[in-house]
Amino acid sequence: MKIDILTLFPNMFDGFLNESIIKRAIEKEVVSINVVNFRNYSKLNNSQVDDTPYGGGAGMVLMCDPIVSAIEDLKVDDTTVILMTPQGNPYKQETARELKLKKHIILVCGHYEGFDERIRNFVDMEISIGDYVLTGGELPAMVICDSVIRLLDGVIREGSHIEDSFTDNMLDYPTYTKPYDFRGMKVPDVLLSGNHKNIEEYRKEESLKRTKERRPDLLDK
């Protein structure tokens, strides 16, 4: 998989790309990530990428030409272009599983007051990671990269994401490690029993219980 990230602040991705699982995935060549400053596509002498909004109003609006030029330069036949915006479709695990099948993704990170509306004509998807507003699309782009890359073959053990929360619209069951007794709070005895059938049944019951308590809306699906 190849991921291109269009942003005005490429340095924000330095730590993200050079730590932990994402770094290892890049080293294994499971994924390649290219961070592009779309200011480089500005045709203006001062590399300007934004301007005041028509009709007045607060803030600056990102211009069409630099972003569209960057998209058209990077795009190939099987590219999926995704706009990071609070107006987009809510991001879900199901979307991550769909995106892992893509060969090439372009993530467009906005900033300032927003995008020129006409940029939407050049994207395939619009995604929001929640009902709140951030200063830019960089953090949402990292969230999408992380959630998709961990699903790619060879990045983590398959069993680790087969039993993830939101698989089959259920939250994950509780997990424990040593010590057995921490300040009087003990690990459930069934997990020490060695009876794998009982452990599996326990985990299914706990998953259902947790989903009912915390996210009953998932069960409606």
Tab-separated table of C-alpha atoms in Angstrom:
chain	number	residue	atom	x	y	z
A	1	MET	CA	0.000	0.000	0.000
A	2	LYS	CA	1.089	3.546	-0.720
A	3	ILE	CA	-0.196	6.536	1.251
A	4	ASP	CA	0.389	10.155	0.257
A	5	ILE	CA	-0.433	12.784	2.872
A	6	LEU	CA	-1.004	16.370	1.724
A	7	THR	CA	-0.332	18.845	4.517
A	8	LEU	CA	1.095	22.276	5.299
A	9	PHE	CA	2.932	20.883	8.325
A	10	PRO	CA	4.937	17.801	7.294
A	11	ASN	CA	7.092	17.896	10.430
A	12	MET	CA	4.053	16.910	12.493
A	13	PHE	CA	4.435	13.384	11.081
A	14	ASP	CA	8.088	12.867	12.048
A	15	GLY	CA	7.458	11.085	15.338
A	16	PHE	CA	4.436	9.208	14.030
A	17	LEU	CA	6.380	7.657	11.161
A	18	ASN	CA	9.482	6.825	13.174
A	19	GLU	CA	8.102	4.925	16.143
A	20	SER	CA	6.596	1.548	16.983
A	21	ILE	CA	4.392	-0.428	14.617
A	22	ILE	CA	4.191	2.198	11.870
A	23	LYS	CA	7.984	2.375	11.639
A	24	ARG	CA	8.255	-1.408	11.449
A	25	ALA	CA	5.579	-1.599	8.740
A	26	ILE	CA	7.526	0.917	6.656
A	27	GLU	CA	10.805	-0.951	7.211
A	28	LYS	CA	9.146	-4.210	6.134
A	29	GLU	CA	7.907	-2.383	3.004
A	30	VAL	CA	4.334	-3.341	3.804
A	31	VAL	CA	3.438	0.317	3.330
A	32	SER	CA	5.147	3.417	1.986
A	33	ILE	CA	4.114	6.829	3.301
A	34	ASN	CA	4.957	10.035	1.480
A	35	VAL	CA	4.287	13.336	3.274
A	36	VAL	CA	3.879	16.209	0.821
A	37	ASN	CA	3.749	19.919	1.594
A	38	PHE	CA	1.126	21.158	-0.836
A	39	ARG	CA	2.542	24.668	-0.480
A	40	ASN	CA	5.105	23.444	-3.005
A	41	TYR	CA	2.317	23.376	-5.588
A	42	SER	CA	1.426	27.036	-5.200
A	43	LYS	CA	1.961	29.083	-8.368
A	44	LEU	CA	2.136	32.375	-6.480
A	45	ASN	CA	5.457	34.094	-5.778
A	46	ASN	CA	5.004	33.924	-1.997
A	47	SER	CA	3.826	30.271	-2.099
A	48	GLN	CA	0.411	31.404	-0.842
A	49	VAL	CA	-2.167	28.631	-0.398
A	50	ASP	CA	-5.052	30.479	1.262
A	51	ASP	CA	-7.060	33.665	0.908
A	52	THR	CA	-9.968	35.539	2.458
A	53	PRO	CA	-13.444	34.063	1.923
A	54	TYR	CA	-15.836	35.516	-0.645
A	55	GLY	CA	-18.765	37.093	1.146
A	56	GLY	CA	-16.648	37.942	4.176
A	57	GLY	CA	-16.169	36.098	7.411
A	58	ALA	CA	-13.458	35.089	9.842
A	59	GLY	CA	-10.326	33.147	8.954
A	60	MET	CA	-8.644	32.122	5.726
A	61	VAL	CA	-9.798	29.543	3.190
A	62	LEU	CA	-7.522	27.089	1.411
A	63	MET	CA	-7.381	27.740	-2.331
A	64	CYS	CA	-8.238	25.186	-5.001
A	65	ASP	CA	-5.162	25.282	-7.185
A	66	PRO	CA	-2.380	24.063	-4.855
A	67	ILE	CA	-4.400	21.154	-3.449
A	68	VAL	CA	-5.938	20.078	-6.750
A	69	SER	CA	-2.554	20.326	-8.490
A	70	ALA	CA	-1.022	18.104	-5.809
A	71	ILE	CA	-3.836	15.559	-6.109
A	72	GLU	CA	-3.562	15.440	-9.897
A	73	ASP	CA	0.225	15.074	-9.732
A	74	LEU	CA	0.105	12.135	-7.316
A	75	LYS	CA	-3.055	10.384	-8.441
A	76	VAL	CA	-3.013	7.198	-10.518
A	77	ASP	CA	-5.800	5.002	-11.886
A	78	ASP	CA	-6.553	3.162	-8.627
A	79	THR	CA	-6.101	6.069	-6.176
A	80	THR	CA	-8.651	6.881	-3.464
A	81	VAL	CA	-8.547	10.537	-2.392
A	82	ILE	CA	-9.827	11.266	1.111
A	83	LEU	CA	-10.577	14.682	2.569
A	84	MET	CA	-10.189	15.140	6.322
A	85	THR	CA	-13.138	17.260	7.451
A	86	PRO	CA	-15.563	17.421	10.417
A	87	GLN	CA	-18.314	17.422	7.772
A	88	GLY	CA	-17.299	13.963	6.548
A	89	ASN	CA	-18.740	10.545	7.276
A	90	PRO	CA	-17.965	9.269	10.789
A	91	TYR	CA	-14.903	7.027	10.771
A	92	LYS	CA	-15.511	3.442	11.859
A	93	GLN	CA	-13.594	0.166	12.024
A	94	GLU	CA	-15.595	-1.002	9.032
A	95	THR	CA	-14.138	1.889	7.014
A	96	ALA	CA	-10.621	0.933	8.099
A	97	ARG	CA	-11.208	-2.602	6.848
A	98	GLU	CA	-12.403	-1.225	3.498
A	99	LEU	CA	-9.397	1.068	3.161
A	100	LYS	CA	-6.872	-1.713	3.853
A	101	LEU	CA	-7.853	-3.157	0.453
A	102	LYS	CA	-6.823	0.005	-1.386
A	103	LYS	CA	-3.477	0.157	-3.197
A	104	HIS	CA	-3.042	3.927	-3.070
A	105	ILE	CA	-4.606	6.498	-0.760
A	106	ILE	CA	-4.190	10.269	-0.725
A	107	LEU	CA	-5.142	11.960	2.547
A	108	VAL	CA	-5.787	15.695	2.307
A	109	CYS	CA	-5.252	17.637	5.544
A	110	GLY	CA	-6.975	20.971	5.796
A	111	HIS	CA	-6.105	23.910	7.990
A	112	TYR	CA	-7.273	27.431	8.743
A	113	GLU	CA	-10.996	28.113	8.257
A	114	GLY	CA	-11.578	25.374	5.717
A	115	PHE	CA	-11.423	24.407	2.048
A	116	ASP	CA	-12.711	26.101	-1.057
A	117	GLU	CA	-15.894	24.106	-1.664
A	118	ARG	CA	-14.820	23.219	-5.212
A	119	ILE	CA	-12.020	20.995	-3.895
A	120	ARG	CA	-14.700	18.457	-2.995
A	121	ASN	CA	-15.106	17.710	-6.702
A	122	PHE	CA	-11.645	16.122	-6.721
A	123	VAL	CA	-11.980	13.720	-3.771
A	124	ASP	CA	-13.610	10.308	-3.430
A	125	MET	CA	-14.392	10.287	0.298
A	126	GLU	CA	-14.788	12.718	3.186
A	127	ILE	CA	-14.013	11.430	6.676
A	128	SER	CA	-14.529	12.817	10.175
A	129	ILE	CA	-12.997	11.153	13.246
A	130	GLY	CA	-15.528	12.691	15.617
A	131	ASP	CA	-17.978	15.469	16.377
A	132	TYR	CA	-15.394	18.067	17.347
A	133	VAL	CA	-13.150	20.523	15.527
A	134	LEU	CA	-9.344	20.360	15.394
A	135	THR	CA	-6.843	22.924	14.146
A	136	GLY	CA	-6.120	20.784	11.110
A	137	GLY	CA	-6.423	17.407	9.429
A	138	GLU	CA	-3.024	16.071	10.454
A	139	LEU	CA	-4.175	14.194	13.563
A	140	PRO	CA	-7.138	12.598	11.733
A	141	ALA	CA	-4.759	11.527	8.959
A	142	MET	CA	-2.551	9.826	11.545
A	143	VAL	CA	-5.585	8.085	13.042
A	144	ILE	CA	-6.595	6.714	9.653
A	145	CYS	CA	-3.048	5.612	8.802
A	146	ASP	CA	-2.629	3.852	12.146
A	147	SER	CA	-5.991	2.074	12.029
A	148	VAL	CA	-5.492	0.880	8.439
A	149	ILE	CA	-1.808	-0.071	8.560
A	150	ARG	CA	-2.245	-2.321	11.611
A	151	LEU	CA	-4.718	-4.382	9.554
A	152	LEU	CA	-2.281	-5.030	6.700
A	153	ASP	CA	-0.835	-8.519	6.393
A	154	GLY	CA	2.433	-8.935	8.259
A	155	VAL	CA	2.135	-5.846	10.478
A	156	ILE	CA	0.742	-7.448	13.646
A	157	ARG	CA	-0.532	-10.922	14.514
A	158	GLU	CA	-3.802	-11.563	12.727
A	159	GLY	CA	-5.435	-12.711	15.965
A	160	SER	CA	-4.746	-9.323	17.515
A	161	HIS	CA	-7.112	-7.530	15.170
A	162	ILE	CA	-9.579	-10.345	14.490
A	163	GLU	CA	-10.758	-9.933	18.089
A	164	ASP	CA	-10.611	-6.107	18.101
A	165	SER	CA	-13.355	-3.969	19.524
A	166	PHE	CA	-16.081	-3.288	16.923
A	167	THR	CA	-15.548	-6.648	15.255
A	168	ASP	CA	-19.097	-7.987	14.770
A	169	ASN	CA	-20.318	-4.766	16.433
A	170	MET	CA	-19.010	-5.795	19.837
A	171	LEU	CA	-16.553	-4.233	22.263
A	172	ASP	CA	-13.500	-6.237	23.258
A	173	TYR	CA	-13.504	-8.377	26.395
A	174	PRO	CA	-11.396	-7.338	29.448
A	175	THR	CA	-7.808	-8.564	29.559
A	176	TYR	CA	-5.376	-9.110	32.442
A	177	THR	CA	-1.692	-9.797	33.070
A	178	LYS	CA	0.573	-10.332	36.088
A	179	PRO	CA	0.335	-9.934	39.023
A	180	TYR	CA	-2.613	-12.164	39.814
A	181	ASP	CA	-3.575	-10.017	42.819
A	182	PHE	CA	-3.175	-6.239	42.557
A	183	ARG	CA	-4.337	-4.413	45.691
A	184	GLY	CA	-7.009	-7.000	46.318
A	185	MET	CA	-8.243	-7.032	42.725
A	186	LYS	CA	-7.752	-10.556	41.415
A	187	VAL	CA	-7.704	-11.983	37.916
A	188	PRO	CA	-10.867	-14.039	37.209
A	189	ASP	CA	-10.127	-17.673	38.024
A	190	VAL	CA	-11.468	-18.914	34.685
A	191	LEU	CA	-8.484	-17.307	32.935
A	192	LEU	CA	-6.122	-19.437	35.014
A	193	SER	CA	-8.093	-22.635	34.526
A	194	GLY	CA	-6.425	-23.780	31.324
A	195	ASN	CA	-9.859	-24.715	29.971
A	196	HIS	CA	-9.875	-22.944	26.617
A	197	LYS	CA	-13.548	-23.610	25.946
A	198	ASN	CA	-14.562	-22.015	29.239
A	199	ILE	CA	-12.193	-19.106	28.638
A	200	GLU	CA	-13.693	-18.495	25.199
A	201	GLU	CA	-17.231	-18.576	26.597
A	202	TYR	CA	-16.232	-16.217	29.412
A	203	ARG	CA	-14.739	-13.748	26.950
A	204	LYS	CA	-17.813	-13.820	24.725
A	205	GLU	CA	-20.057	-13.198	27.738
A	206	GLU	CA	-17.864	-10.324	28.954
A	207	SER	CA	-17.750	-8.813	25.472
A	208	LEU	CA	-21.541	-8.865	25.258
A	209	LYS	CA	-21.903	-7.502	28.786
A	210	ARG	CA	-19.493	-4.637	28.135
A	211	THR	CA	-21.195	-3.768	24.862
A	212	LYS	CA	-24.618	-3.696	26.520
A	213	GLU	CA	-23.313	-1.437	29.276
A	214	ARG	CA	-21.196	0.976	27.259
A	215	ARG	CA	-22.356	0.885	23.635
A	216	PRO	CA	-25.854	-0.632	23.383
A	217	ASP	CA	-26.255	1.190	20.069
A	218	LEU	CA	-23.799	-1.281	18.510
A	219	LEU	CA	-26.099	-4.197	19.297
A	220	ASP	CA	-28.924	-2.536	17.369
A	221	LYS	CA	-26.876	-3.082	14.230
